[in-house]
Short mmCIF file of C-alpha atoms in Angstrom, two decimals:
data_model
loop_
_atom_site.label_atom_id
_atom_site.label_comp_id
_atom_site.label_asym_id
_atom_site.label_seq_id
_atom_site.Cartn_x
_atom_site.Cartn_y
_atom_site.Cartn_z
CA UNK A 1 115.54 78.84 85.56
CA UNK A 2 113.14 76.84 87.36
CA UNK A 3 109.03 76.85 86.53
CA UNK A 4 107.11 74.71 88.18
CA UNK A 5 103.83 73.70 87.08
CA UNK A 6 101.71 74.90 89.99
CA UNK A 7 103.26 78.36 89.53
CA UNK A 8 102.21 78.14 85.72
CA UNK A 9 98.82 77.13 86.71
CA UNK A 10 98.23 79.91 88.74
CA UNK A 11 99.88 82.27 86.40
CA UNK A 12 97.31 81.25 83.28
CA UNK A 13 94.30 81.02 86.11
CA UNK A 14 94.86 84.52 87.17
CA UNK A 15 95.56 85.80 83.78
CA UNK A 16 92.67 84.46 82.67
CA UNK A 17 90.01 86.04 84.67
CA UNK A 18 92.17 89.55 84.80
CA UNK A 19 91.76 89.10 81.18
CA UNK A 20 87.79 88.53 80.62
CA UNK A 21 87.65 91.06 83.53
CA UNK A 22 89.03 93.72 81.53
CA UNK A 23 88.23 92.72 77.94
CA UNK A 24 84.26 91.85 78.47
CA UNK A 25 82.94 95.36 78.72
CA UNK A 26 85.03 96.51 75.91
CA UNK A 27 83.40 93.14 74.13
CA UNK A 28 79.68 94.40 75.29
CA UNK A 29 80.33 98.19 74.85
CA UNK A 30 81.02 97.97 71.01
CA UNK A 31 78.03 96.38 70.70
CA UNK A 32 75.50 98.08 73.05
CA UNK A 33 74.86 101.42 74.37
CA UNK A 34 74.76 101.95 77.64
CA UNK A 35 71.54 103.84 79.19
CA UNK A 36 71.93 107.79 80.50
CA UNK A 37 71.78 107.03 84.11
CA UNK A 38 74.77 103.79 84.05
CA UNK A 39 76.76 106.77 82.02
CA UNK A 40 75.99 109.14 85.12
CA UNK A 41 76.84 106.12 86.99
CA UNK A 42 79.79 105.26 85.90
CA UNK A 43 81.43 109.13 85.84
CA UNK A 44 81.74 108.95 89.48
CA UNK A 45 83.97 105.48 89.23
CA UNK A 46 87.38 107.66 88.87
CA UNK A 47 87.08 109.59 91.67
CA UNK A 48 86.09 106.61 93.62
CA UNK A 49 88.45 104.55 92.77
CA UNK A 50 91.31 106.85 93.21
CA UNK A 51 89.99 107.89 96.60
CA UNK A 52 89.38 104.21 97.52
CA UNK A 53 92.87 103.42 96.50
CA UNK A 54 94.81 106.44 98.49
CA UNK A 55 92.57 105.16 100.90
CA UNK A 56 93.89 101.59 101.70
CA UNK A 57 97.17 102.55 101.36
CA UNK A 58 96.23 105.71 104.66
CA UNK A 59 94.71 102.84 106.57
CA UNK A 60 95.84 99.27 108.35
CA UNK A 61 93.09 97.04 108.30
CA UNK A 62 92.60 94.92 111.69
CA UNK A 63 88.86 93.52 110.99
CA UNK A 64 86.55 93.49 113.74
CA UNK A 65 88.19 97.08 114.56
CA UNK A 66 88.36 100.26 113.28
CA UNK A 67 91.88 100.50 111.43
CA UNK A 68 94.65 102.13 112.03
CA UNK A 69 96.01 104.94 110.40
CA UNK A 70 99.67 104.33 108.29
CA UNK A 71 102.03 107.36 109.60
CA UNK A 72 104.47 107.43 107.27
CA UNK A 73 101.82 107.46 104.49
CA UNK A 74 99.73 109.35 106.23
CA UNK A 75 102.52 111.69 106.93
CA UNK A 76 103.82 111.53 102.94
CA UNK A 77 100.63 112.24 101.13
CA UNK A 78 100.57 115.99 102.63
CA UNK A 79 103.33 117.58 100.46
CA UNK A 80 102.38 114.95 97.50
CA UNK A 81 98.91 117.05 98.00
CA UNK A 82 99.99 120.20 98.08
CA UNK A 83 102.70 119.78 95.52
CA UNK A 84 99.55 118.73 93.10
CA UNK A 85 97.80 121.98 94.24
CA UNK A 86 100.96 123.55 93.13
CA UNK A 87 102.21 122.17 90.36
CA UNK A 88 99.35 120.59 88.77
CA UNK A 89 102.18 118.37 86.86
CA UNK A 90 102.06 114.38 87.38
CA UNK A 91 105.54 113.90 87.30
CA UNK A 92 106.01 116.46 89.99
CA UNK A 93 103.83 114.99 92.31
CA UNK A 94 104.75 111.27 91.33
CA UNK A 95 108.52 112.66 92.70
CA UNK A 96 107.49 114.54 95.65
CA UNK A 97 105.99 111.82 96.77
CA UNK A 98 108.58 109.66 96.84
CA UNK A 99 110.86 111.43 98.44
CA UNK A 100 108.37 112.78 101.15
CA UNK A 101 108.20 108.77 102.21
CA UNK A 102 112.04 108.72 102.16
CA UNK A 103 112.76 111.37 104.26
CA UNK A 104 109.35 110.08 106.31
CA UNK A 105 110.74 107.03 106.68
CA UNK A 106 114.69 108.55 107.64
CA UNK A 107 113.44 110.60 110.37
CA UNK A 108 111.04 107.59 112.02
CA UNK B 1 98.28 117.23 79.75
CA UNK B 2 97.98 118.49 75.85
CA UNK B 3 94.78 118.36 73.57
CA UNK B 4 96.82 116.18 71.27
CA UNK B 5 96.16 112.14 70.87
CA UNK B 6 98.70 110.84 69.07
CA UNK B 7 101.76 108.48 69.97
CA UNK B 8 104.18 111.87 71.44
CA UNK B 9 101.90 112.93 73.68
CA UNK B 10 100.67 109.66 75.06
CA UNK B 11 105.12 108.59 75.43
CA UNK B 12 105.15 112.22 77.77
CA UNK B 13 102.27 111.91 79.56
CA UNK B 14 102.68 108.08 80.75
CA UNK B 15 106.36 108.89 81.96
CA UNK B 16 105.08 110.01 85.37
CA UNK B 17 103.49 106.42 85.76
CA UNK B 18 105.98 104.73 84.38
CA UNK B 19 108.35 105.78 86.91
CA UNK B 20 105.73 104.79 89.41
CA UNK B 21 105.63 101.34 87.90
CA UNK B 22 109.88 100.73 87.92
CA UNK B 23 109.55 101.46 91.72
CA UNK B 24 106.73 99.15 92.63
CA UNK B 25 107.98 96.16 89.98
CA UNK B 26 111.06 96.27 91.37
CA UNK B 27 109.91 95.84 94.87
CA UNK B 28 107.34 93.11 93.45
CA UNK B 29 110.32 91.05 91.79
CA UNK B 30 112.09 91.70 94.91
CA UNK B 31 109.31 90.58 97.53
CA UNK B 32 108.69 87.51 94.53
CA UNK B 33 112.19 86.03 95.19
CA UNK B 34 112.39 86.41 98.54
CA UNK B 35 109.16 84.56 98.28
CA UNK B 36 111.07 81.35 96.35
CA UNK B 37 109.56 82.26 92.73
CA UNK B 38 112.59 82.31 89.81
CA UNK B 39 113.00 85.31 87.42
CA UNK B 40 111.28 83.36 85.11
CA UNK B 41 108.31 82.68 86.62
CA UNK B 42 108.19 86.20 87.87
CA UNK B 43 108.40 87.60 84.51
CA UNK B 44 105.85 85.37 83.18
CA UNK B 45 103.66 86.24 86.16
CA UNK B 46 103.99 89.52 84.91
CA UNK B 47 103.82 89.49 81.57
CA UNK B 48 100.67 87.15 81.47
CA UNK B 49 98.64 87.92 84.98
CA UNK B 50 99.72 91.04 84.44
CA UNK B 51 97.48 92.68 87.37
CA UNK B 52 99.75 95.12 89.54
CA UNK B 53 98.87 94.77 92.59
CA UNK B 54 97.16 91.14 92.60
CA UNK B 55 100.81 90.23 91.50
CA UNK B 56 101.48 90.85 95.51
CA UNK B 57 98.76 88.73 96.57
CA UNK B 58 99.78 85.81 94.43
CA UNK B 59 103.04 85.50 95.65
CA UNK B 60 101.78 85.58 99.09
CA UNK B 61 99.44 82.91 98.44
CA UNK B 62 101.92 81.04 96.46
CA UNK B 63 104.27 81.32 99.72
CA UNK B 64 101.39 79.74 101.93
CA UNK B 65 100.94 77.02 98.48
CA UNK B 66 97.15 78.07 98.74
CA UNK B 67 95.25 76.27 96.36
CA UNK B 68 95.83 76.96 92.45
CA UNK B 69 91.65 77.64 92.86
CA UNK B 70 91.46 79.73 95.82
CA UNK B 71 94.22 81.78 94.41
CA UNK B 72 92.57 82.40 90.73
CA UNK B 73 89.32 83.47 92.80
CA UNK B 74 91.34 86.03 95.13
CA UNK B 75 92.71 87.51 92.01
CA UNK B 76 89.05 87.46 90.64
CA UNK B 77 87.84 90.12 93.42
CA UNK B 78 90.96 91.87 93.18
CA UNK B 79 90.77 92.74 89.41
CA UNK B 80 86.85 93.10 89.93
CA UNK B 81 87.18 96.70 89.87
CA UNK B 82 88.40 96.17 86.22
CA UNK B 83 85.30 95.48 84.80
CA UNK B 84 84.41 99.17 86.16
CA UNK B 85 86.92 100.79 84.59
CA UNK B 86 86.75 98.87 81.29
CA UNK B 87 83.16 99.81 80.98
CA UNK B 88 84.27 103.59 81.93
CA UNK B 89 86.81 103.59 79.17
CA UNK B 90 84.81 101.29 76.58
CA UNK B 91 82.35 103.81 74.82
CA UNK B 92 84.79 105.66 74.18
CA UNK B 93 87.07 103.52 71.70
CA UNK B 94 83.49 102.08 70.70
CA UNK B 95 84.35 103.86 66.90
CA UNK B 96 87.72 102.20 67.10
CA UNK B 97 88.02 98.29 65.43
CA UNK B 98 86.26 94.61 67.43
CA UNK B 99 89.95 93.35 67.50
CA UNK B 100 91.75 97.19 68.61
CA UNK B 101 89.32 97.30 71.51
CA UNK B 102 90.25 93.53 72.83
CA UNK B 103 93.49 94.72 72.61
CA UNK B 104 92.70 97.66 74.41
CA UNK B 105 90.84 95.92 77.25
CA UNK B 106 93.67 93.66 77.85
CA UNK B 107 96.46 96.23 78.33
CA UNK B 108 94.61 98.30 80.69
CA UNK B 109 95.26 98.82 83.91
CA UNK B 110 94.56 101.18 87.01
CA UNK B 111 96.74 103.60 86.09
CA UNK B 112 96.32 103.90 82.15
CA UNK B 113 92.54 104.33 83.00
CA UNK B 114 93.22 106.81 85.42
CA UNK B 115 95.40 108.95 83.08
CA UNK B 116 92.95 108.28 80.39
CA UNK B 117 89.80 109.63 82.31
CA UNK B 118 92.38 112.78 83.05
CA UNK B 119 92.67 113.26 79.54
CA UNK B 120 89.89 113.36 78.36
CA UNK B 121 89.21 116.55 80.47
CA UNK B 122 91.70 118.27 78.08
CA UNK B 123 90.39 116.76 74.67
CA UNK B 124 87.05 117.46 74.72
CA UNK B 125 86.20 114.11 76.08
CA UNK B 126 87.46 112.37 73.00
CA UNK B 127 89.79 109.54 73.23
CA UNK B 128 91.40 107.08 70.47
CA UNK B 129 93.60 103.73 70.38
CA UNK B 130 96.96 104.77 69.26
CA UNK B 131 96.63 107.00 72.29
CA UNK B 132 95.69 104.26 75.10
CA UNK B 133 97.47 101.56 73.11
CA UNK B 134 100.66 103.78 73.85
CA UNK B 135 100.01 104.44 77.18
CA UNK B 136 99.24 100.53 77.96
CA UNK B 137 102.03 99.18 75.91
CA UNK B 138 104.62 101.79 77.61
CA UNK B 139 103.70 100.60 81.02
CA UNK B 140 102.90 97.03 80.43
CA UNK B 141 106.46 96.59 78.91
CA UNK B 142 108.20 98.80 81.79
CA UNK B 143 106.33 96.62 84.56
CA UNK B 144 107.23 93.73 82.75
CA UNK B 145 111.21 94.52 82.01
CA UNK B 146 111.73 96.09 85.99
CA UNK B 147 109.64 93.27 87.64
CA UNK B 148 112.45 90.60 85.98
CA UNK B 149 115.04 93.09 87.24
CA UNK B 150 113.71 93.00 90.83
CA UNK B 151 113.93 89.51 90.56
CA UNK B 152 118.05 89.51 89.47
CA UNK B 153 118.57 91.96 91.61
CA UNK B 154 116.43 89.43 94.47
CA UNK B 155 117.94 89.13 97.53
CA UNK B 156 120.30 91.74 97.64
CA UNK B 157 118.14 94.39 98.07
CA UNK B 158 116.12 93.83 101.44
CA UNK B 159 113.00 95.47 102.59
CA UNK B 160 112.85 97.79 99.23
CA UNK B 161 109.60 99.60 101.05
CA UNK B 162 112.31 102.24 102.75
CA UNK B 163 113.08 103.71 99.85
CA UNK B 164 109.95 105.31 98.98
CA UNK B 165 109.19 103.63 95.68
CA UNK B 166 106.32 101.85 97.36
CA UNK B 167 104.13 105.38 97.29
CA UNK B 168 104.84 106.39 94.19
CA UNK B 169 101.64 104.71 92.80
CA UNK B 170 99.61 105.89 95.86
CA UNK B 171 101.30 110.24 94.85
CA UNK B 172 100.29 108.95 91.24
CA UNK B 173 96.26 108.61 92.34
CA UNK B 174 96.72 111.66 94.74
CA UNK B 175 97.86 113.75 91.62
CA UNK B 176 94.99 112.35 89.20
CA UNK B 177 92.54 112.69 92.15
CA UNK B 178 93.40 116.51 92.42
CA UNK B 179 93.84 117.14 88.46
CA UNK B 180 90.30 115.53 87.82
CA UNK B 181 88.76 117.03 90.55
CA UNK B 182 89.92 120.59 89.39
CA UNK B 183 89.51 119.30 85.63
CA UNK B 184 86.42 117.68 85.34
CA UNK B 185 83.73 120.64 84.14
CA UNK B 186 80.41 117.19 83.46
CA UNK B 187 80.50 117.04 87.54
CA UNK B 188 80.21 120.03 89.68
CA UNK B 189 82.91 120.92 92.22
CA UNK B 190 80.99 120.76 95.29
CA UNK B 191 79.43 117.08 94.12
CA UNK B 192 83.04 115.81 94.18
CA UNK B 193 83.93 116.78 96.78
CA UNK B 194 81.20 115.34 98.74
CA UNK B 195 81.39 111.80 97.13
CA UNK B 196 85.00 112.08 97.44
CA UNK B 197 84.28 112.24 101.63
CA UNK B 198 81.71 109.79 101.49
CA UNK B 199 84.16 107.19 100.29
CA UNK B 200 86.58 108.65 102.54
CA UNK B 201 83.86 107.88 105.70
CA UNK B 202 83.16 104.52 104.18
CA UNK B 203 86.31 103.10 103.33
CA UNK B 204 87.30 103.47 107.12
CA UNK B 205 84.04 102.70 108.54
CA UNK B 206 84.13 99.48 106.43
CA UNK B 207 87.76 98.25 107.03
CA UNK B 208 86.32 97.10 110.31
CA UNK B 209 84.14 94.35 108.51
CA UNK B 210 84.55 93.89 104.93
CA UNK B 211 88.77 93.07 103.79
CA UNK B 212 89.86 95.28 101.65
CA UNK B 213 89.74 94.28 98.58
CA UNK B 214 85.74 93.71 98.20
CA UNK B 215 85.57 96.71 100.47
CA UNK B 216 86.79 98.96 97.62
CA UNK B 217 84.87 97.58 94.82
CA UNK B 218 81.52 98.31 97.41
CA UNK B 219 82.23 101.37 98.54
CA UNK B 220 82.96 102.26 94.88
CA UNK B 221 79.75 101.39 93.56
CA UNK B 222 77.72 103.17 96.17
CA UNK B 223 80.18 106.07 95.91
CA UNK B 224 78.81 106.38 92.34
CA UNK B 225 75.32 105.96 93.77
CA UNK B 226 75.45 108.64 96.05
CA UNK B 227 77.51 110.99 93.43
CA UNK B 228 73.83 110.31 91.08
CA UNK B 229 72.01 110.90 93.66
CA UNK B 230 73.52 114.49 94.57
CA UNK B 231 73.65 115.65 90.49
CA UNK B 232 70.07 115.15 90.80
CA UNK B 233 69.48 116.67 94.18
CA UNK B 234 72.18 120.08 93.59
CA UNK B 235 71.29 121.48 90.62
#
């Protein structure tokens, strides 16, 4: 199995600053406490991430234009939404989901 | 989700992503030998990187032999985001050991901070390690073990995006999106779902000029600004 060093390099390089990028707060937060209005802050991240997220994966990006919107995806997250209204179960959804893009991606 | 925090609940209630994460691996050790990296090198990648979705834009990089530099700094604003949601999560294992939280911070990922912030909604807004150490190690060793798999199974499988796996991550943030939305009793209803629509508005207004991946880490932050802004304004 072949591993080139240029591979490795970017491996450990990447790995690296994941790793501060995730272990520095956690570093910072033992020590200090963070002030009321970063807490009120920071309560919105979650839904703005996840929204953000579902959001680049609805839209193609062209720059200098507005994007376009992904069908399939587009078409896919409606019964992964409504099967979360329904079921409120992760699993659930995580399977609807899937197989809404199958049969998306069958019929197009 | 249960009240509960120990190793049982945190096994049950990772499945779902878990079976997110054997979809999206596999495609990723797929797309990474088609790409000319060996299952070595792809399990490495993903066993030390570690970084989900970055792992994508490395290989493509790595196709075009972009600069070992240039590569390490896309990854950089990538993962940015991270530091967010490791400073979400901190405070809240602040009681727990120097060395547990390290070990904490270095497992987590998108999806284990997602189901943690869920949780919490259901256990008085308590969280410990064993918990989120389960919940990281579960999918850290899944991605790991089906990412090497995609790899062996390489070029047999083409264009693994048809079979759905791909939006099994993107059902898994729909689901937590909902569940928090419905969950979460510290913001009110109607300030969700007016931040949520702001970043909705902004993430397409903003494709046109910003790429995507400093795009989301933007529209984040003043996502969060305009969600203070409203708890202050609605009472």
């Amino acid at each position: 199995m072949a591993l080139s060093s240029y591979v490795l390099l970017v491996i450990l390089g990447s790995g690296l600053v994941t790793w501060l990028s995730r272990v520095v707060p956690f570093i910072l937060l033992k020590q200090f406490k963070l002030p009321k209005i970063i807490v009120n802050f920071l309560g919105f991240v979650p839904i703005c991430i996840m929204t953000a997220l579902w959001m680049e994966s609805l839209f193609i990006q062209h720059l200098g234009q507005f994007p376009s919107l992904n069908v399939p995806n587009a078409l896919a997250s409606i019964p992964t939404l409504i099967s979360a209204m329904i079921s409120k179960n992760l699993l659930v959804i995580v399977i609807v989901g899937v197989i809404s893009l199958a049969v998306v991606n069958l019929l197009i | 989700m249960t009240s509960d925090l120990d190793t049982r609940s945190a096994l049950q209630e990772t499945l779902p992503t878990v079976f997110g994460y054997i979809g999206i691996a596999l495609a990723f050790g797929i797309t990474a030998k088609a790409n000319g990296l060996s299952v070595l090198e792809i399990l490495l990648m993903s066993l030390i990187t570690y970084a989900g979705s970055a792992e994508f834009v490395i290989v493509s990089l790595i196709a075009l032999h972009a600069g070992v530099g240039s590569i390490v700094l896309s990854v950089f604003l990538v993962n940015a985001r991270m530091i967010l949601m490791s400073t979400v999560v901190a405070p809240y294992l602040s009681h727990e050991s120097m060395a547990k939280n390290i070990w904490a911070g270095t497992l987590l990922t998108d999806e284990t901070f997602a189901l943690s912030m869920n949780k919490l909604n259901y256990t008085g807004r308590k969280l410990n390690f064993r918990w989120l150490d389960t919940a990281n190690l579960f999918a850290y060793l899944v991605w790991a073990f089906a990412s090497a798999v995609g790899g062996m199974l390489g070029n047999l499988i083409n264009n693994p995006e048809k079979y759905g796996f791909s939006f099994a991550l993107v059902a898994m943030f729909i689901g937590l999106l909902y569940l928090q939305m419905i969950s979460d009793r510290t913001i009110k209803l109607l300030v969700q779902v007016l931040v949520i629509l702001f970043v909705v508005v902004l993430m397409y207004l903003g494709m046109r000029w910003l790429p995507q991946n400093g795009l989301l880490l933007v529209v984040t932050l003043l996502g969060c600004a305009f969600g203070v802004v409203l708890k202050h304004g609605i009472k």
